[in-house]
Coordinates of C-alpha atoms and ligand atoms in Angstrom, one line a residue:
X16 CA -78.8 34.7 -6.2
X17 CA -78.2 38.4 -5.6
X18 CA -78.3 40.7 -8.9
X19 CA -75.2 43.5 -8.5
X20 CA -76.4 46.7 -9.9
X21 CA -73.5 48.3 -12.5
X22 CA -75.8 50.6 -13.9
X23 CA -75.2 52.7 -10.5
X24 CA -73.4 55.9 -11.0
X25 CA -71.0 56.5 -7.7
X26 CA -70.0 59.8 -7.4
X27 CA -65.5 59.4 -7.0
X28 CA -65.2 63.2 -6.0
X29 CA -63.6 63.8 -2.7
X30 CA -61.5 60.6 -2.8
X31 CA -58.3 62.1 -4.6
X32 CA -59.3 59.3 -7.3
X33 CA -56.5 59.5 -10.1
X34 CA -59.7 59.1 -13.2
X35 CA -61.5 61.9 -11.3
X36 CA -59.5 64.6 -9.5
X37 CA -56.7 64.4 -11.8
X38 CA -58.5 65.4 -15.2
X39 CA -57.2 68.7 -14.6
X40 CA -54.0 68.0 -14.0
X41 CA -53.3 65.4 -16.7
X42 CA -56.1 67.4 -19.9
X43 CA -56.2 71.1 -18.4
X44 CA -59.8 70.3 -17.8
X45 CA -62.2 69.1 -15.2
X46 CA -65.3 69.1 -17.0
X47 CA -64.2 65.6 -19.6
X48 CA -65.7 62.3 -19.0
X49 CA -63.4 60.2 -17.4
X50 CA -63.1 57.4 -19.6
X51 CA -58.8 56.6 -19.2
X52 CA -56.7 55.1 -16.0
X53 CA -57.6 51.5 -15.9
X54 CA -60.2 51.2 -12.8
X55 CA -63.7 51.0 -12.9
X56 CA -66.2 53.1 -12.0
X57 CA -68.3 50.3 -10.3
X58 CA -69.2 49.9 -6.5
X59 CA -66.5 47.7 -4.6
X60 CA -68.2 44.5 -4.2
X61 CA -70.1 43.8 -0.4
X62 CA -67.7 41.1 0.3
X63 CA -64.5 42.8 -0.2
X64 CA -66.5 45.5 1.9
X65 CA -67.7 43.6 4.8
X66 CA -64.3 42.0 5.2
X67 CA -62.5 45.3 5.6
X68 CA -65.2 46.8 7.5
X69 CA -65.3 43.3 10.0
X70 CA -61.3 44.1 10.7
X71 CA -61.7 47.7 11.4
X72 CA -63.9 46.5 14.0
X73 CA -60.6 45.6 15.7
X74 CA -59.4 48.5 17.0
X75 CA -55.4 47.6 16.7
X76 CA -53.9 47.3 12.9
X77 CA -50.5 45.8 13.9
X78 CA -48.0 44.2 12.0
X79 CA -49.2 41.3 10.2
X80 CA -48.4 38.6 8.3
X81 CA -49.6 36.4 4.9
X82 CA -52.3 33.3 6.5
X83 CA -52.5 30.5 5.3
X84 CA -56.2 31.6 4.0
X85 CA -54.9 33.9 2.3
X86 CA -52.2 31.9 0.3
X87 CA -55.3 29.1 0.5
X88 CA -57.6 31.8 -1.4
X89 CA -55.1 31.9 -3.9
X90 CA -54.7 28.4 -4.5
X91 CA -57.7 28.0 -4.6
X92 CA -59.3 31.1 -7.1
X93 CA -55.7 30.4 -9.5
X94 CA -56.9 26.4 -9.7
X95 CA -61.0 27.6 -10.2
X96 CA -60.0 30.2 -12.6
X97 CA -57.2 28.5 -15.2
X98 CA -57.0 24.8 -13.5
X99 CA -53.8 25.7 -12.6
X100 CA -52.2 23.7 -9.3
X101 CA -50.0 25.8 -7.7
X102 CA -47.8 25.8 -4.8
X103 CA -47.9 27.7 -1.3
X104 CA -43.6 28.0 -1.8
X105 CA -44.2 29.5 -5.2
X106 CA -46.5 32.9 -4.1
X107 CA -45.2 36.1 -3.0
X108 CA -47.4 39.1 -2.3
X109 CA -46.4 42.2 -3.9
X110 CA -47.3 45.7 -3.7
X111 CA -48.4 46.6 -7.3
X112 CA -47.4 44.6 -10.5
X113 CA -45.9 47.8 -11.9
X114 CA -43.4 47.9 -8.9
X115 CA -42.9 44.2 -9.0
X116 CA -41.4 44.6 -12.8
X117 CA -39.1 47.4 -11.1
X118 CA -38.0 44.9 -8.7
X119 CA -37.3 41.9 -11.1
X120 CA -34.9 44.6 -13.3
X121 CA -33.3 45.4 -10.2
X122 CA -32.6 42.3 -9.1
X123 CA -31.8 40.1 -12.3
X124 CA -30.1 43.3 -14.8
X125 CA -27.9 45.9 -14.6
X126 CA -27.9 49.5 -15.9
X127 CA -27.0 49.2 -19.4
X128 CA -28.8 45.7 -19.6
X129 CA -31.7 45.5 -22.3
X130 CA -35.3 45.0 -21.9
X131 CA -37.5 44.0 -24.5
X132 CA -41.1 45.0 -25.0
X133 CA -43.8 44.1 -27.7
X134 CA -45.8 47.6 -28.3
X135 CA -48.4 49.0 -28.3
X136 CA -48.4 48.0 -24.7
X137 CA -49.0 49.0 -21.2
X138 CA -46.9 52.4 -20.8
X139 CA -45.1 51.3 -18.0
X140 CA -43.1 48.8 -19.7
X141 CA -41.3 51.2 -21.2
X142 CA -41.3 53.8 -18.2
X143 CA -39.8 51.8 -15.5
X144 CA -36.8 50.4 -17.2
X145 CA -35.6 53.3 -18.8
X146 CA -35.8 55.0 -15.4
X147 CA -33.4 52.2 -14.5
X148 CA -31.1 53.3 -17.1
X149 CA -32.0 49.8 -19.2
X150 CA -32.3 50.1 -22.6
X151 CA -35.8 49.4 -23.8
X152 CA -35.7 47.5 -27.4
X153 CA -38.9 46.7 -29.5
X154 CA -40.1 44.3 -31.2
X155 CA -43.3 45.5 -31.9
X156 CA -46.7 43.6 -32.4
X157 CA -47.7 43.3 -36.6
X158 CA -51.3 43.3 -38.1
X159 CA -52.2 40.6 -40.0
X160 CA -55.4 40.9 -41.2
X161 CA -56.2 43.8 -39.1
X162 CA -55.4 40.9 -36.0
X163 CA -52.3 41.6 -33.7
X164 CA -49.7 38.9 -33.4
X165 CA -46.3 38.4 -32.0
X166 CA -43.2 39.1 -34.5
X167 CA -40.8 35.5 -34.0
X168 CA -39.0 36.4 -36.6
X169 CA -38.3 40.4 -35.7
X170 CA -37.8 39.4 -31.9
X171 CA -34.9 37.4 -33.2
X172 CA -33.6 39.9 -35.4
X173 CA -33.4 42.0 -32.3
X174 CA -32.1 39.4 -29.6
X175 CA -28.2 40.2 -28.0
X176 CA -26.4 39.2 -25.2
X177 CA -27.2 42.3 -23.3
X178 CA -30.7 41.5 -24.0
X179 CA -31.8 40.3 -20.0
X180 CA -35.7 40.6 -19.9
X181 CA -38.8 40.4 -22.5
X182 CA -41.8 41.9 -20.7
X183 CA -45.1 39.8 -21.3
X184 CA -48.8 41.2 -21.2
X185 CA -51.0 38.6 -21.0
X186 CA -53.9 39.4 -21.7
X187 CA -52.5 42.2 -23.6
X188 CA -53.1 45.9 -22.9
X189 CA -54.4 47.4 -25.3
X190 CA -56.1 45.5 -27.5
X191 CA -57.4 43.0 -25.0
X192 CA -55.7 40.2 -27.4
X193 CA -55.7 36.8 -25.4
X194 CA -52.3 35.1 -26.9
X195 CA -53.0 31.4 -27.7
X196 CA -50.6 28.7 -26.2
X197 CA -48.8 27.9 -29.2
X198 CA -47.5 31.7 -29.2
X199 CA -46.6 31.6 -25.4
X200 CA -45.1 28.5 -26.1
X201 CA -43.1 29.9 -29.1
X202 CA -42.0 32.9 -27.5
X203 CA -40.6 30.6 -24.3
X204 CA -38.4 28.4 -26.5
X205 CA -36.9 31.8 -28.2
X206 CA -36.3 32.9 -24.5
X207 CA -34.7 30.1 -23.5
X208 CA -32.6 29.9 -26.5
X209 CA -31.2 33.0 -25.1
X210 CA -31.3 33.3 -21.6
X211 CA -33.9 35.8 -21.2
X212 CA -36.5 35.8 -18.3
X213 CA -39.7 36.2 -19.2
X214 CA -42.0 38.8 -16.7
X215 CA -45.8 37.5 -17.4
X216 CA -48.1 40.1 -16.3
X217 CA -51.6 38.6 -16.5
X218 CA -53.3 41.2 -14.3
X219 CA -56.1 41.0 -17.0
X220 CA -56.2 37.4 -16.9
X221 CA -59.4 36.9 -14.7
X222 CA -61.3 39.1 -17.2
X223 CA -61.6 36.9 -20.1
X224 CA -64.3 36.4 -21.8
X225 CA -65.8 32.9 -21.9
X226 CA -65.3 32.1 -25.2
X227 CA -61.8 32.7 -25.0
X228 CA -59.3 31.2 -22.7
X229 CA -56.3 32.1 -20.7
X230 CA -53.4 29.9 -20.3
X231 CA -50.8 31.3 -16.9
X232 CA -48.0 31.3 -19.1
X233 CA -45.8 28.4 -16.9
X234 CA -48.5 26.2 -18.0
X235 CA -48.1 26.6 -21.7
X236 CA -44.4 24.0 -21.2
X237 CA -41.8 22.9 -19.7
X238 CA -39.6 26.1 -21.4
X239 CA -41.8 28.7 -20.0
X240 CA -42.0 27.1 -16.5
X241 CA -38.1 27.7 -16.6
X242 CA -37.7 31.0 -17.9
X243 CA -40.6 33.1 -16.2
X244 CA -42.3 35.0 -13.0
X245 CA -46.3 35.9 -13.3
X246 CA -47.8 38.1 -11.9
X247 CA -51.6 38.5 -10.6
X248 CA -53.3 40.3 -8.7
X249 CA -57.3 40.9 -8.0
X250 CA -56.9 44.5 -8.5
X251 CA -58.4 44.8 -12.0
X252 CA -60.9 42.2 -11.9
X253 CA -62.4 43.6 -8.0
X254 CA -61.5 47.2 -8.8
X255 CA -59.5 47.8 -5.5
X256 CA -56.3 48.8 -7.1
X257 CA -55.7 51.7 -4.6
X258 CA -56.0 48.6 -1.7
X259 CA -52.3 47.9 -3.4
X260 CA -52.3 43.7 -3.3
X261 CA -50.6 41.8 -6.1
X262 CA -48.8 38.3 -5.8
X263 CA -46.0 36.5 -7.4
X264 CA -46.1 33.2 -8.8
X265 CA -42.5 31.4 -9.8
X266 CA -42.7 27.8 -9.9
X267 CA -39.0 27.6 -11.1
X268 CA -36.6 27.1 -7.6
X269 CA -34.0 29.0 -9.0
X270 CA -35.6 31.9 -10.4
X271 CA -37.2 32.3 -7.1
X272 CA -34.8 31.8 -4.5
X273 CA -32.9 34.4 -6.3
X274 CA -36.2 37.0 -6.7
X275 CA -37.8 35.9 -3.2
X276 CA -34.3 36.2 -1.1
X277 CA -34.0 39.9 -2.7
X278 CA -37.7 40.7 -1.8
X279 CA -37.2 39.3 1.8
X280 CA -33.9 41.3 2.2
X281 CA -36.1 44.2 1.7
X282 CA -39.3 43.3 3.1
X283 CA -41.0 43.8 -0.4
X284 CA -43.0 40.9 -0.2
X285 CA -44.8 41.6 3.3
X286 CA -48.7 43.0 2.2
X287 CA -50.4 44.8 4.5
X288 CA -53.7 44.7 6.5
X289 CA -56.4 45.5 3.7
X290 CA -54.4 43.7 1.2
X291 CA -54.5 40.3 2.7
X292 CA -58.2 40.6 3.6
X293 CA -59.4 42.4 0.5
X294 CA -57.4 39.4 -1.3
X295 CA -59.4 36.5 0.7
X296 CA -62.3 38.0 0.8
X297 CA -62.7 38.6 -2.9
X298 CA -60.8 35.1 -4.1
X299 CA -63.3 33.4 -1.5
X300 CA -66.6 35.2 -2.6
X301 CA -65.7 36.3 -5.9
X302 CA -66.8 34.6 -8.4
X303 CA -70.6 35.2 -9.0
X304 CA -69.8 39.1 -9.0
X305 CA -67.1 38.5 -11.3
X306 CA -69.4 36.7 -13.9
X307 CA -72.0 39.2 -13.2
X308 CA -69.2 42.5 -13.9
X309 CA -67.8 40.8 -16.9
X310 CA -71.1 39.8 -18.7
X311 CA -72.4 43.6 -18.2
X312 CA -68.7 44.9 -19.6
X313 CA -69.4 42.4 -22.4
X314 CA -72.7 44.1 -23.4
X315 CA -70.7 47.5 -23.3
X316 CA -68.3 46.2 -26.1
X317 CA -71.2 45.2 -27.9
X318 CA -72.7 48.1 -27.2
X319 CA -69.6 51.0 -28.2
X320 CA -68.9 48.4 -31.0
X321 CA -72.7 48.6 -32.7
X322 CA -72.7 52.4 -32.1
X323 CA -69.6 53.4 -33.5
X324 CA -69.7 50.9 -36.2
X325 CA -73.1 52.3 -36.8
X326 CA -72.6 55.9 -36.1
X327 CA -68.6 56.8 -36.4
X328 CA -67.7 54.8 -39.5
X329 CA -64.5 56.5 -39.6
X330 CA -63.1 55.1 -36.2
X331 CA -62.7 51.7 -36.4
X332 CA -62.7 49.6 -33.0
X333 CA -60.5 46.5 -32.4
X334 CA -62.5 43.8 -30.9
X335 CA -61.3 43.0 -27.4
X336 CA -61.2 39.3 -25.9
X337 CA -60.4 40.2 -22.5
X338 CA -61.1 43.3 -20.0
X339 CA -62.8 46.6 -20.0
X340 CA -60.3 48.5 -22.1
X341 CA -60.9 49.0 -26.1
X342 CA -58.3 50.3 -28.4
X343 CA -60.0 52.5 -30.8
X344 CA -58.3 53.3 -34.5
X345 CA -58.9 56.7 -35.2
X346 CA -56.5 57.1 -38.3
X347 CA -59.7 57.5 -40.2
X348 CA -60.3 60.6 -38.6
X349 CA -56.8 61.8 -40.1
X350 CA -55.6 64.3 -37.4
X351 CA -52.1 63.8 -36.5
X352 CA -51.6 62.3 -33.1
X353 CA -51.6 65.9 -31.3
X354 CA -54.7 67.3 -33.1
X355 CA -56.5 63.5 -32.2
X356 CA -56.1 64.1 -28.5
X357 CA -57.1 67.6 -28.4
X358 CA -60.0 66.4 -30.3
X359 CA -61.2 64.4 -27.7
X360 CA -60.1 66.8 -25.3
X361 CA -61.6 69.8 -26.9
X362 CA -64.4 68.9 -29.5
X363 CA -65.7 66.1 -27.4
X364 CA -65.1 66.5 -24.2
X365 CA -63.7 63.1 -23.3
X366 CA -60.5 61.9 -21.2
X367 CA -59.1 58.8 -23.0
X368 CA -55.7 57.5 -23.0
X369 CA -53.3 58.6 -26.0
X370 CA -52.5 55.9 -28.0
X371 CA -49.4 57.4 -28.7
X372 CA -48.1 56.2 -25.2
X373 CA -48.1 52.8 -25.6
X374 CA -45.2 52.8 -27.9
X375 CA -44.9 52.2 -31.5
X376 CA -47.9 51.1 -33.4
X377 CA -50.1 53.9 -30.9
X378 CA -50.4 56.6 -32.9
X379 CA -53.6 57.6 -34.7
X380 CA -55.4 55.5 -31.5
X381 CA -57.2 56.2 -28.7
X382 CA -58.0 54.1 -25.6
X383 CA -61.3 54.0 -24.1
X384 CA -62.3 52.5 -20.5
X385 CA -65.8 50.7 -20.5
X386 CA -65.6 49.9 -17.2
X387 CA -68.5 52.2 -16.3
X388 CA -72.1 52.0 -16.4
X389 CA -73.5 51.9 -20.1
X390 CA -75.6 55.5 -19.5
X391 CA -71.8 57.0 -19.0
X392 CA -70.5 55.4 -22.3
X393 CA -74.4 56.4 -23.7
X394 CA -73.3 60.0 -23.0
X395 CA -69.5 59.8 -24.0
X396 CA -70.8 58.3 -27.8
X397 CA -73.2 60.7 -28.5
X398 CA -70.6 63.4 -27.6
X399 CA -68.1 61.7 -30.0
X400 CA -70.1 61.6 -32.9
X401 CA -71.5 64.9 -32.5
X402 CA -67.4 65.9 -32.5
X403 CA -66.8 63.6 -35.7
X404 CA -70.3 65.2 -37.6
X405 CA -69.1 68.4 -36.8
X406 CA -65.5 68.5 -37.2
Ligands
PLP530 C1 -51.0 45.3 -18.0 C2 -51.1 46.1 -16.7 N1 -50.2 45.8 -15.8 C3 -50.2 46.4 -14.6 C4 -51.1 47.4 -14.3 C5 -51.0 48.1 -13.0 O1 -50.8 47.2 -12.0 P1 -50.5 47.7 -10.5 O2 -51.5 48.7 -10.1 O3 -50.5 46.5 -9.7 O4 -49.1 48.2 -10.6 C6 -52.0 47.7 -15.3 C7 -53.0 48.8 -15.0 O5 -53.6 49.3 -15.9 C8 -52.0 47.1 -16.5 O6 -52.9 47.3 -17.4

């Protein structure tokens, strides 16, 4: 069986990679460690590779259309991965997931309509509809025993008529909290109660850990197959998210008549070239590098966790069950939120995400990316607790 090497450091420069060439731009400095934007800093695997290099051997890259492989690959990978049968009918490609939520307000809200959000979560959430003019409304996550969980009875506090959407991350960004199928389940039957389509975006979904387990969140009843649209995509989990290839899944015929005919009018929902391979390719081949990638990710939350439990008593981490992302607690270091980022910035000399933009319940974190090779996060720990020792 061939052994991937993630220990390999590939140099990003001179590929106007966001992590890389942006640190400038986004910290006013280009010498931090880039440990923010959710990719990875390991190799794209050979398969995904060979594929795209075997139809660049064609010299013509006309227009062309969704296979059946490739809806096959997804059947297939979606079945292996959750035991989850689903339908040809029922998958759309998309180009991004963050555009796909842009496209479900569009087409199921109006301006003015509400969209409701459970922070901290994925920035975007919030960014896209309140560029649509939608109001955003919260019902943000609680601690309960230092373990994040939906609030039932908040969300119903906040639930109106103009209320139209509840956007889902499942697994959840940040945190990396796998919800458990009596809370999708619960969370469908208050939807339904009021009317409110659910957006599932499981783009993390194929990075949980063993011992934990994803459910698609149609699965989880009859209430949440009625109510909802996931979303996938092998972006994360293959680390080709600048190949742009994301799908749809909507088992409901109503719900997806509506959201496919608007896609078609458009032609959102045609992929191109290097999506449709990079998707077969790494749903036909992938699963061997998967378990490989997420086993060595594993050992670098073991890892960060040991060392900063060890080393940084002050920061606390929260455990994740899913992904390479880890949401550090840095209230202990008592910096208010705009001293804590310069800190890192500054003292350390590391680029993580502000906690502070994933919404309420952010502030006084940080986010670190792990989805590098454990010398990197070595280097970036070392530099953190020689910033905390001497601050
Ligand atoms: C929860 C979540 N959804 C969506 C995305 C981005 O997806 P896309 O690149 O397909 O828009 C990310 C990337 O970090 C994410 O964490």
């Amino acid at each position: 069986m061939k052994q991937y090497n993630f220990d390999e450091i590939v140099d990003r420069h001179g590929t106007n990679s966001v992590k890389v060439a942006q640190l400038n731009d986004r910290f006013g400095r280009n010498d931090l460690i880039p440990l923010w934007v959710a990719d990875m800093d390991f190799r794209t695997p050979d398969f995904i590779l060979d594929a795209i290099r075997k139809r660049c051997d064609h010299d013509i890259f006309g227009y062309t259309f969704a296979s059946e492989e490739y809806y096959n690959s997804i059947i297939n990978w979606v079945d292996y991965k959750h035991k989850w049968k689903i339908e040809k009918e029922w998958i759309s490609y998309i180009p991004g997931i963050v555009k796909g939520i842009g496209f479900v307000i569009d087409c199921f809200t109006q301006p003015g309509d509400k969209v409701i959000i459970q922070p901290p979560v994925y920035h975007p959430f919030r960014l896209v509809p309140e560029a649509m003019q939608r109001e955003v409304i919260n019902n943000p996550l609680k601690l309960v025993d230092g373990i994040y969980e939906m609030d039932f009875e908040q969300l119903e506090s906040v639930i109106d008529k103009k209320c139209k959407i509840l956007i889902l991350c499942s697994p959840h960004n940040p945190g990396g909290i796998v919800w458990s199928k009596e809370t999708l389940a619960r969370l469908a039957d208050i939807c339904i109660k009021h009317n409110i389509l659910i957006i599932a975006d499981e783009i993390h979904s194929e990075l949980v850990y063993p011992q934990f387990k994803h459910y698609p969140f149609p699965t989880v009843s009859e209430n949440a197959l009625s109510c909802s649209i996931t979303f996938m995509a092998p972006s994360k989990t293959f680390n080709i998210a600048g190949i742009v290839t994301s799908f749809a899944i909507i088992p409901n015929q109503k719900i997806r008549m509506k959201f496919y005919s608007y896609l078609n009018a458009r032609e959102l929902g045609d992929g191109t070239i290097f999506a449709y391979e990079a998707t077969k390719a790494a749903y036909t081949y992938g699963a061997e590098w998967l378990q490989q990638m997420r086993t060595y990710v594993m050992e670098n939350v073991d890892y960060v966790t040991g060392f900063i439990e060890t080393n940084i008593p002050s920061i606390k981490v929260y455990k994740p069950q899913a992904s390479f992302l880890m949401w550090l607690n840095c209230t202990g270091l008592k910096l208010k939120q705009e001293d804590l980022v310069k800190f890192f910035i500054e003292k350390a000399g590391l680029a993580l995400n502000d906690g502070a933009i994933f919404g309420s319940g952010g502030e006084g974190y940080m986010r670190l990316n792990i989805g590098c090779p454990q010398s990197v996060l070595k280097q970036a720990l070392i530099a953190l607790k020689r910033a905390v020792d001497t601050k």
